[in-house]
mmCIF file of C-alpha atoms in Angstrom:
data_model
loop_
_atom_site.group_PDB
_atom_site.id
_atom_site.type_symbol
_atom_site.label_atom_id
_atom_site.label_comp_id
_atom_site.label_asym_id
_atom_site.label_seq_id
_atom_site.Cartn_x
_atom_site.Cartn_y
_atom_site.Cartn_z
ATOM 1 C CA MET A 1 13.066 -56.401 -8.131
ATOM 2 C CA ASP A 2 9.730 -56.207 -6.378
ATOM 3 C CA GLY A 3 7.103 -54.067 -8.173
ATOM 4 C CA GLY A 4 4.662 -53.900 -4.904
ATOM 5 C CA ASP A 5 1.003 -53.561 -6.302
ATOM 6 C CA MET A 6 2.077 -50.897 -8.929
ATOM 7 C CA ASP A 7 0.466 -51.730 -12.398
ATOM 8 C CA CYS A 8 2.333 -51.735 -15.919
ATOM 9 C CA GLY A 9 0.795 -47.985 -16.345
ATOM 10 C CA SER A 10 1.700 -46.631 -13.020
ATOM 11 C CA GLY A 11 5.417 -47.149 -12.765
ATOM 12 C CA LEU A 12 6.231 -50.916 -12.845
ATOM 13 C CA LEU A 13 7.654 -50.824 -16.643
ATOM 14 C CA LEU A 14 10.020 -47.765 -15.642
ATOM 15 C CA LEU A 15 11.351 -50.021 -12.889
ATOM 16 C CA ILE A 16 11.626 -52.633 -14.932
ATOM 17 C CA THR A 17 13.476 -50.752 -17.964
ATOM 18 C CA ARG A 18 15.862 -49.336 -15.418
ATOM 19 C CA ALA A 19 16.784 -52.805 -14.057
ATOM 20 C CA MET A 20 16.840 -54.049 -17.571
ATOM 21 C CA ARG A 21 19.823 -51.589 -18.589
ATOM 22 C CA ARG A 22 22.127 -53.223 -15.843
ATOM 23 C CA LEU A 23 21.513 -56.776 -17.759
ATOM 24 C CA GLU A 24 23.754 -58.158 -20.814
ATOM 25 C CA PRO A 25 20.990 -59.461 -23.285
ATOM 26 C CA GLY A 26 20.076 -63.111 -22.489
ATOM 27 C CA GLN A 27 20.032 -62.544 -18.776
ATOM 28 C CA LEU A 28 17.088 -62.931 -16.672
ATOM 29 C CA LEU A 29 15.668 -60.527 -14.432
ATOM 30 C CA GLY A 30 13.231 -61.833 -11.665
ATOM 31 C CA VAL A 31 10.177 -59.438 -11.059
ATOM 32 C CA ARG A 32 7.588 -59.768 -8.469
ATOM 33 C CA SER A 33 3.818 -58.090 -8.432
ATOM 34 C CA ALA A 34 1.232 -58.198 -6.056
ATOM 35 C CA GLU A 35 -1.149 -56.462 -9.111
ATOM 36 C CA PRO A 36 -3.330 -58.931 -10.546
ATOM 37 C CA SER A 37 -3.299 -56.970 -13.898
ATOM 38 C CA VAL A 38 0.335 -57.342 -14.718
ATOM 39 C CA VAL A 39 -0.250 -60.782 -15.133
ATOM 40 C CA VAL A 40 -1.763 -60.064 -18.585
ATOM 41 C CA ASP A 41 -0.267 -56.757 -19.274
ATOM 42 C CA LEU A 42 3.580 -57.697 -18.277
ATOM 43 C CA PRO A 43 3.607 -60.449 -21.090
ATOM 44 C CA VAL A 44 2.105 -57.900 -23.429
ATOM 45 C CA TRP A 45 4.856 -55.325 -23.102
ATOM 46 C CA ALA A 46 7.381 -57.680 -22.948
ATOM 47 C CA GLU A 47 6.380 -59.214 -26.645
ATOM 48 C CA LEU A 48 6.230 -55.741 -27.778
ATOM 49 C CA VAL A 49 9.747 -54.485 -26.837
ATOM 50 C CA GLY A 50 11.101 -57.900 -27.525
ATOM 51 C CA HIS A 51 11.701 -59.276 -24.104
ATOM 52 C CA ASP A 52 10.534 -62.886 -23.471
ATOM 53 C CA VAL A 53 8.903 -63.827 -19.986
ATOM 54 C CA ASP A 54 10.584 -67.308 -19.604
ATOM 55 C CA ALA A 55 8.203 -68.374 -16.487
ATOM 56 C CA GLN A 56 5.564 -67.168 -14.289
ATOM 57 C CA VAL A 57 4.706 -68.411 -10.741
ATOM 58 C CA SER A 58 2.410 -67.516 -8.103
ATOM 59 C CA GLU A 59 2.986 -67.826 -4.169
ATOM 60 C CA THR A 60 -0.647 -67.985 -3.684
ATOM 61 C CA PRO A 61 -3.624 -68.331 -6.406
ATOM 62 C CA ASP A 62 -4.322 -64.756 -5.505
ATOM 63 C CA GLY A 63 -0.646 -63.991 -5.803
ATOM 64 C CA PRO A 64 1.696 -62.348 -5.663
ATOM 65 C CA TRP A 65 3.447 -63.370 -8.760
ATOM 66 C CA TRP A 66 6.799 -63.927 -9.822
ATOM 67 C CA PHE A 67 7.840 -63.332 -13.264
ATOM 68 C CA ALA A 68 11.306 -64.250 -14.789
ATOM 69 C CA VAL A 69 11.929 -61.643 -18.014
ATOM 70 C CA ARG A 70 15.027 -62.712 -20.285
ATOM 71 C CA LYS A 71 16.325 -59.455 -21.911
ATOM 72 C CA ALA A 72 16.003 -59.178 -25.432
ATOM 73 C CA GLY A 73 19.058 -60.271 -27.945
ATOM 74 C CA SER A 74 19.828 -63.387 -26.492
ATOM 75 C CA ALA A 75 18.337 -65.491 -29.242
ATOM 76 C CA ALA A 76 19.453 -63.223 -32.227
ATOM 77 C CA ALA A 77 22.967 -63.307 -30.898
ATOM 78 C CA SER A 78 23.262 -67.052 -30.359
ATOM 79 C CA ALA A 79 21.552 -68.150 -33.403
ATOM 80 C CA THR A 80 23.143 -65.424 -36.027
ATOM 81 C CA THR A 81 25.400 -66.469 -38.807
ATOM 82 C CA PHE A 82 26.988 -63.238 -38.814
ATOM 83 C CA SER A 83 29.988 -62.357 -37.349
ATOM 84 C CA GLN A 84 29.726 -60.360 -34.029
ATOM 85 C CA GLY A 85 32.162 -57.749 -32.431
ATOM 86 C CA GLU A 86 32.806 -55.430 -29.641
ATOM 87 C CA ARG A 87 33.470 -51.742 -29.782
ATOM 88 C CA THR A 88 36.741 -50.432 -30.958
ATOM 89 C CA PRO A 89 38.432 -47.618 -28.849
ATOM 90 C CA VAL A 90 38.024 -44.574 -31.021
ATOM 91 C CA GLY A 91 41.654 -43.928 -32.045
ATOM 92 C CA ARG A 92 42.852 -47.403 -32.419
ATOM 93 C CA ARG A 93 41.726 -48.239 -35.891
ATOM 94 C CA LEU A 94 41.234 -46.190 -39.141
ATOM 95 C CA TRP A 95 39.946 -47.055 -42.410
ATOM 96 C CA ALA A 96 40.989 -45.449 -45.935
ATOM 97 C CA TYR A 97 39.292 -45.840 -49.249
ATOM 98 C CA THR A 98 42.492 -45.835 -51.234
ATOM 99 C CA ASN A 99 39.788 -45.584 -54.131
ATOM 100 C CA PHE A 100 36.246 -45.861 -55.714
ATOM 101 C CA ASP A 101 36.770 -47.462 -59.127
ATOM 102 C CA CYS A 102 36.325 -51.290 -59.131
ATOM 103 C CA ASN A 103 36.699 -54.179 -61.744
ATOM 104 C CA LEU A 104 33.238 -55.342 -60.426
ATOM 105 C CA ALA A 105 30.113 -53.669 -59.574
ATOM 106 C CA CYS A 106 28.802 -55.919 -56.755
ATOM 107 C CA ALA A 107 24.666 -55.500 -56.250
ATOM 108 C CA TYR A 108 25.523 -54.670 -52.702
ATOM 109 C CA CYS A 109 28.409 -52.243 -52.805
ATOM 110 C CA CYS A 110 27.884 -49.614 -50.263
ATOM 111 C CA ALA A 111 30.407 -47.342 -52.152
ATOM 112 C CA GLU A 112 28.759 -47.620 -55.229
ATOM 113 C CA SER A 113 32.238 -48.590 -56.620
ATOM 114 C CA SER A 114 32.143 -49.922 -60.354
ATOM 115 C CA PRO A 115 34.429 -49.928 -63.464
ATOM 116 C CA ARG A 116 32.472 -46.754 -64.312
ATOM 117 C CA ALA A 117 32.747 -44.748 -61.188
ATOM 118 C CA ALA A 118 35.143 -42.112 -60.549
ATOM 119 C CA ALA A 119 38.713 -43.066 -59.247
ATOM 120 C CA ARG A 120 38.476 -40.684 -56.262
ATOM 121 C CA ARG A 121 41.986 -41.632 -55.390
ATOM 122 C CA LEU A 122 43.815 -40.988 -51.842
ATOM 123 C CA GLU A 123 46.784 -38.872 -53.021
ATOM 124 C CA PRO A 124 50.197 -40.622 -51.056
ATOM 125 C CA ASP A 125 50.737 -36.968 -49.999
ATOM 126 C CA VAL A 126 47.800 -36.811 -47.874
ATOM 127 C CA ALA A 127 47.966 -40.581 -46.723
ATOM 128 C CA ARG A 128 51.372 -39.664 -45.464
ATOM 129 C CA ASP A 129 49.933 -37.133 -43.491
ATOM 130 C CA VAL A 130 46.749 -38.739 -42.308
ATOM 131 C CA PHE A 131 49.145 -41.944 -41.574
ATOM 132 C CA ALA A 132 51.924 -39.981 -39.646
ATOM 133 C CA GLU A 133 49.059 -38.143 -37.343
ATOM 134 C CA PHE A 134 47.497 -41.761 -36.805
ATOM 135 C CA ARG A 135 50.457 -42.996 -35.336
ATOM 136 C CA SER A 136 51.148 -39.984 -33.226
ATOM 137 C CA LEU A 137 47.475 -40.388 -31.726
ATOM 138 C CA GLY A 138 48.718 -43.918 -30.409
ATOM 139 C CA GLY A 139 47.049 -45.502 -33.811
ATOM 140 C CA ARG A 140 47.516 -49.081 -34.199
ATOM 141 C CA GLU A 141 45.355 -50.645 -37.201
ATOM 142 C CA LEU A 142 44.693 -49.494 -40.665
ATOM 143 C CA LEU A 143 42.539 -50.733 -43.471
ATOM 144 C CA LEU A 144 42.929 -49.915 -46.735
ATOM 145 C CA THR A 145 39.668 -50.248 -48.938
ATOM 146 C CA GLY A 146 37.972 -49.165 -51.887
ATOM 147 C CA GLY A 147 37.165 -49.793 -54.758
ATOM 148 C CA GLU A 148 39.346 -52.180 -55.733
ATOM 149 C CA PRO A 149 42.861 -51.015 -53.932
ATOM 150 C CA PHE A 150 45.028 -52.648 -56.370
ATOM 151 C CA MET A 151 43.464 -50.551 -59.122
ATOM 152 C CA HIS A 152 44.977 -47.271 -57.375
ATOM 153 C CA PRO A 153 48.395 -47.034 -59.582
ATOM 154 C CA GLU A 154 50.285 -45.913 -56.188
ATOM 155 C CA LEU A 155 48.960 -48.406 -53.546
ATOM 156 C CA GLY A 156 52.652 -49.274 -52.816
ATOM 157 C CA GLU A 157 52.877 -45.890 -51.799
ATOM 158 C CA LEU A 158 50.068 -45.867 -49.565
ATOM 159 C CA VAL A 159 50.955 -49.155 -47.971
ATOM 160 C CA ASP A 160 54.399 -47.655 -47.335
ATOM 161 C CA ALA A 161 53.344 -44.517 -45.921
ATOM 162 C CA ALA A 162 51.742 -46.839 -42.976
ATOM 163 C CA ALA A 163 54.755 -48.753 -42.273
ATOM 164 C CA GLY A 164 54.510 -49.224 -38.449
ATOM 165 C CA LEU A 165 50.824 -50.041 -38.343
ATOM 166 C CA GLU A 166 48.867 -53.356 -38.623
ATOM 167 C CA ARG A 167 48.113 -53.141 -42.205
ATOM 168 C CA THR A 168 44.988 -54.712 -43.800
ATOM 169 C CA ILE A 169 44.413 -54.433 -47.784
ATOM 170 C CA LEU A 170 40.747 -55.508 -48.645
ATOM 171 C CA THR A 171 40.733 -56.766 -52.034
ATOM 172 C CA ASN A 172 38.301 -58.899 -54.407
ATOM 173 C CA ALA A 173 41.983 -60.673 -55.345
ATOM 174 C CA MET A 174 41.203 -61.104 -59.079
ATOM 175 C CA ILE A 175 43.507 -58.678 -60.406
ATOM 176 C CA PHE A 176 46.798 -58.831 -59.115
ATOM 177 C CA GLY A 177 47.851 -62.256 -60.736
ATOM 178 C CA ARG A 178 49.743 -60.932 -63.468
ATOM 179 C CA GLY A 179 51.952 -57.821 -64.319
ATOM 180 C CA ARG A 180 52.516 -54.798 -62.600
ATOM 181 C CA ARG A 181 50.184 -55.600 -59.970
ATOM 182 C CA ARG A 182 51.612 -59.190 -59.362
ATOM 183 C CA GLU A 183 54.880 -57.284 -59.056
ATOM 184 C CA LEU A 184 53.505 -54.865 -56.409
ATOM 185 C CA LEU A 185 51.930 -57.716 -54.547
ATOM 186 C CA GLU A 186 55.219 -59.411 -54.377
ATOM 187 C CA SER A 187 56.749 -56.506 -53.313
ATOM 188 C CA LEU A 188 54.913 -55.766 -50.408
ATOM 189 C CA ASP A 189 56.018 -56.743 -46.903
ATOM 190 C CA ARG A 190 54.633 -60.031 -45.510
ATOM 191 C CA SER A 191 53.264 -58.127 -42.209
ATOM 192 C CA VAL A 192 50.545 -56.706 -44.401
ATOM 193 C CA THR A 193 47.262 -58.955 -44.234
ATOM 194 C CA MET A 194 45.017 -59.510 -47.481
ATOM 195 C CA GLN A 195 41.165 -59.572 -46.590
ATOM 196 C CA VAL A 196 39.250 -61.321 -49.681
ATOM 197 C CA SER A 197 35.766 -61.269 -50.611
ATOM 198 C CA LEU A 198 34.309 -64.766 -51.001
ATOM 199 C CA ASP A 199 30.701 -65.094 -50.314
ATOM 200 C CA SER A 200 29.912 -68.715 -50.906
ATOM 201 C CA ALA A 201 31.629 -71.965 -50.798
ATOM 202 C CA THR A 202 30.253 -72.405 -54.327
ATOM 203 C CA PRO A 203 30.139 -70.011 -57.261
ATOM 204 C CA ASP A 204 26.500 -69.614 -57.469
ATOM 205 C CA LEU A 205 25.965 -67.216 -54.707
ATOM 206 C CA HIS A 206 28.972 -65.347 -55.139
ATOM 207 C CA ASP A 207 28.917 -64.981 -58.724
ATOM 208 C CA ARG A 208 25.407 -63.937 -58.664
ATOM 209 C CA GLN A 209 26.009 -61.213 -56.260
ATOM 210 C CA ARG A 210 29.530 -60.150 -57.828
ATOM 211 C CA ALA A 211 29.951 -61.142 -61.227
ATOM 212 C CA ALA A 212 30.197 -64.517 -63.425
ATOM 213 C CA GLY A 213 33.176 -65.975 -62.978
ATOM 214 C CA SER A 214 34.538 -63.641 -60.066
ATOM 215 C CA TRP A 215 34.341 -66.828 -57.558
ATOM 216 C CA ALA A 216 37.000 -68.948 -59.354
ATOM 217 C CA ARG A 217 39.212 -65.772 -60.054
ATOM 218 C CA ALA A 218 39.093 -64.999 -56.098
ATOM 219 C CA LEU A 219 39.743 -68.295 -55.062
ATOM 220 C CA ASP A 220 42.916 -68.390 -57.304
ATOM 221 C CA GLY A 221 43.665 -64.894 -55.603
ATOM 222 C CA ILE A 222 43.255 -66.525 -52.335
ATOM 223 C CA GLY A 223 45.609 -69.266 -53.167
ATOM 224 C CA LEU A 224 48.204 -67.023 -54.780
ATOM 225 C CA ALA A 225 48.309 -64.592 -51.835
ATOM 226 C CA SER A 226 48.614 -67.621 -49.345
ATOM 227 C CA THR A 227 51.635 -69.159 -51.395
ATOM 228 C CA LEU A 228 53.473 -65.833 -51.346
ATOM 229 C CA GLY A 229 53.106 -66.023 -47.409
ATOM 230 C CA PHE A 230 50.652 -63.315 -46.678
ATOM 231 C CA ARG A 231 47.853 -63.759 -44.238
ATOM 232 C CA VAL A 232 44.699 -64.286 -45.493
ATOM 233 C CA ARG A 233 41.612 -63.078 -44.244
ATOM 234 C CA VAL A 234 38.066 -63.914 -46.129
ATOM 235 C CA ALA A 235 34.905 -61.833 -45.471
ATOM 236 C CA ALA A 236 31.575 -63.146 -46.870
ATOM 237 C CA THR A 237 28.708 -60.780 -47.457
ATOM 238 C CA LEU A 238 25.068 -61.752 -47.211
ATOM 239 C CA TYR A 239 21.798 -60.315 -47.586
ATOM 240 C CA GLU A 240 20.087 -62.832 -45.238
ATOM 241 C CA GLU A 241 20.984 -65.730 -42.234
ATOM 242 C CA ASP A 242 21.974 -68.867 -44.344
ATOM 243 C CA ALA A 243 23.070 -71.186 -41.771
ATOM 244 C CA ALA A 244 23.634 -73.864 -44.144
ATOM 245 C CA GLY A 245 25.398 -71.853 -46.888
ATOM 246 C CA VAL A 246 27.851 -70.446 -43.974
ATOM 247 C CA ALA A 247 28.737 -74.087 -42.568
ATOM 248 C CA ALA A 248 29.543 -75.002 -46.172
ATOM 249 C CA LEU A 249 31.733 -71.893 -46.742
ATOM 250 C CA HIS A 250 33.318 -72.950 -43.521
ATOM 251 C CA ARG A 251 33.840 -76.032 -45.016
ATOM 252 C CA ARG A 252 35.844 -74.858 -47.951
ATOM 253 C CA LEU A 253 37.875 -72.392 -45.860
ATOM 254 C CA ASP A 254 38.742 -75.367 -43.983
ATOM 255 C CA ALA A 255 40.206 -76.914 -47.230
ATOM 256 C CA GLU A 256 41.763 -73.668 -47.981
ATOM 257 C CA GLY A 257 43.727 -73.654 -44.804
ATOM 258 C CA ILE A 258 41.994 -70.229 -43.962
ATOM 259 C CA ALA A 259 42.410 -69.851 -39.995
ATOM 260 C CA ARG A 260 38.737 -69.767 -38.003
ATOM 261 C CA ASP A 261 39.800 -66.194 -36.727
ATOM 262 C CA ASP A 262 40.325 -65.084 -40.185
ATOM 263 C CA ARG A 263 36.829 -65.824 -41.292
ATOM 264 C CA LEU A 264 34.006 -62.759 -41.112
ATOM 265 C CA ILE A 265 30.545 -63.438 -42.001
ATOM 266 C CA ARG A 266 28.406 -59.797 -42.547
ATOM 267 C CA PRO A 267 25.510 -58.694 -43.728
ATOM 268 C CA VAL A 268 24.415 -56.322 -46.404
ATOM 269 C CA ALA A 269 24.241 -52.772 -44.983
ATOM 270 C CA ARG A 270 21.369 -50.771 -46.863
ATOM 271 C CA GLU A 271 23.671 -48.326 -48.427
ATOM 272 C CA GLY A 272 25.347 -47.579 -51.584
ATOM 273 C CA PHE A 273 23.616 -49.953 -54.531
ATOM 274 C CA ALA A 274 21.934 -51.809 -51.814
ATOM 275 C CA ASP A 275 17.913 -51.195 -51.367
ATOM 276 C CA THR A 276 17.662 -53.761 -48.803
ATOM 277 C CA GLY A 277 19.687 -54.822 -45.971
ATOM 278 C CA VAL A 278 20.537 -53.765 -42.525
ATOM 279 C CA HIS A 279 19.669 -49.933 -41.859
ATOM 280 C CA VAL A 280 22.793 -48.007 -40.221
ATOM 281 C CA SER A 281 22.910 -44.560 -38.907
ATOM 282 C CA ILE A 282 25.193 -42.581 -36.244
ATOM 283 C CA ASP A 283 22.566 -43.698 -33.447
ATOM 284 C CA THR A 284 22.625 -47.264 -34.247
ATOM 285 C CA LEU A 285 25.890 -47.943 -35.479
ATOM 286 C CA GLU A 286 29.739 -48.351 -33.610
ATOM 287 C CA PRO A 287 31.900 -46.039 -35.076
ATOM 288 C CA GLU A 288 34.896 -47.001 -37.297
ATOM 289 C CA PRO A 289 36.170 -43.320 -38.676
ATOM 290 C CA THR A 290 37.005 -43.498 -42.262
ATOM 291 C CA ILE A 291 38.953 -40.835 -44.643
ATOM 292 C CA THR A 292 38.489 -40.809 -48.031
ATOM 293 C CA ALA A 293 39.804 -38.433 -50.533
ATOM 294 C CA ASP A 294 36.671 -36.125 -50.029
ATOM 295 C CA GLY A 295 36.813 -36.082 -46.092
ATOM 296 C CA ALA A 296 35.891 -38.328 -42.829
ATOM 297 C CA TRP A 297 33.138 -40.652 -42.358
ATOM 298 C CA TRP A 298 31.774 -42.477 -39.347
ATOM 299 C CA HIS A 299 32.083 -45.828 -41.046
ATOM 300 C CA PRO A 300 33.273 -47.486 -43.745
ATOM 301 C CA VAL A 301 29.657 -48.981 -44.881
ATOM 302 C CA ALA A 302 28.344 -45.321 -44.997
ATOM 303 C CA VAL A 303 30.397 -43.114 -47.285
ATOM 304 C CA THR A 304 27.587 -42.519 -49.837
ATOM 305 C CA ASN A 305 25.228 -41.204 -46.867
ATOM 306 C CA SER A 306 25.655 -37.259 -46.245
ATOM 307 C CA HIS A 307 24.087 -38.008 -42.779
ATOM 308 C CA MET A 308 27.176 -39.876 -41.825
ATOM 309 C CA ARG A 309 30.105 -37.367 -43.031
ATOM 310 C CA ILE A 310 32.292 -36.453 -40.217
ATOM 311 C CA ALA A 311 34.439 -33.555 -42.171
ATOM 312 C CA ASP A 312 34.951 -32.167 -45.566
ATOM 313 C CA ALA A 313 38.701 -32.992 -45.691
ATOM 314 C CA PRO A 314 40.581 -36.241 -44.014
ATOM 315 C CA LEU A 315 42.661 -33.847 -42.002
ATOM 316 C CA PRO A 316 43.198 -33.030 -39.089
ATOM 317 C CA LEU A 317 42.501 -36.274 -37.764
ATOM 318 C CA THR A 318 42.702 -35.271 -34.168
ATOM 319 C CA GLU A 319 39.476 -33.434 -35.378
ATOM 320 C CA VAL A 320 38.098 -36.213 -36.851
ATOM 321 C CA PHE A 321 38.120 -38.228 -33.723
ATOM 322 C CA GLY A 322 37.330 -35.478 -31.292
ATOM 323 C CA VAL A 323 34.120 -35.215 -33.152
ATOM 324 C CA VAL A 324 33.143 -38.890 -32.952
ATOM 325 C CA ARG A 325 34.419 -38.978 -29.375
ATOM 326 C CA ASP A 326 31.964 -36.141 -28.476
ATOM 327 C CA THR A 327 29.133 -37.582 -30.052
ATOM 328 C CA LEU A 328 29.561 -40.809 -28.658
ATOM 329 C CA ALA A 329 29.739 -39.228 -25.001
ATOM 330 C CA VAL A 330 26.118 -37.571 -25.674
ATOM 331 C CA GLN A 331 24.666 -40.796 -27.105
ATOM 332 C CA ASP A 332 25.986 -43.048 -24.248
ATOM 333 C CA ALA A 333 24.643 -40.597 -21.731
ATOM 334 C CA ALA A 334 21.479 -40.900 -23.166
ATOM 335 C CA ALA A 335 21.068 -44.692 -23.928
ATOM 336 C CA ARG A 336 23.533 -47.357 -23.918
ATOM 337 C CA SER A 337 21.051 -49.847 -25.857
ATOM 338 C CA GLY A 338 20.525 -50.086 -29.367
ATOM 339 C CA ARG A 339 23.860 -49.559 -31.022
ATOM 340 C CA GLU A 340 25.418 -52.477 -33.230
ATOM 341 C CA VAL A 341 28.808 -53.502 -34.239
ATOM 342 C CA PHE A 342 29.018 -53.671 -37.956
ATOM 343 C CA ARG A 343 32.190 -55.805 -38.655
ATOM 344 C CA CYS A 344 33.965 -55.055 -41.665
ATOM 345 C CA ALA A 345 37.114 -56.710 -40.686
#
């Protein structure tokens, strides 16, 4: 783009900002300017908003000047150890909290689950109605999370109610090895995917974040589910970037036979028990509609945040999806940048 003799305060930055909206993170915008003050002001502005001025050349000693401005986002996207994702069309995926009690009390649990938490179980009759409506609306993917879903005494009924959907159970894999829960595990259709939490290649980090001895038991659970013929996905949760730790985890999962596409590295969200982590809000977070026994929410990491609540009841699902779509339409009309995909699956 050619800014002519405009300076940064007289409209040049508006032109650049408008042009930047058409670019993907990491792409370059060529800017030509005949205004000497831009030589100083443009790099300062770029630093403030996170862009980079990769190059600056002049046609003559007195200008005009050319600048190559790289849109923000490329460095973080290419270097991050966290898994990246894309927007899931509203209505294709649904999250359901089966319950909120758990055998663990993880330091960063966004749902504030623990052995002392109220169970707040999703009733099978409600689940059947929700899942039936979801199917009728063209829904495809259901993720059952908690709490620890295997602590729900009617988990099998919830899974059966979702027949015909792509079903995933998010579990810490620690309590389904024996007794009634082992029987339930073995009875489940092998089209159900198990997503297991494993934060590190060795016990240190995982046990520090979750509980002593939990790493070994989770690894045993991964092995059991795999042996029984389930597809197993593994999700790690980290407070901060850790390239070495993630590389070590990948080597461990290679040894366990977990496919690369079945691995997820996600950051801690500053919700629930976590007092640090990624800040999330309706304005910055791509929606993943989520139901609980208490209502419906914008995203599964935000079910303790009243500002992210969509409805006081999980039904009708049509209304929940409608609110999300209407909200997105307004937001996208105003600004198409700044929202993040927070992958949980």
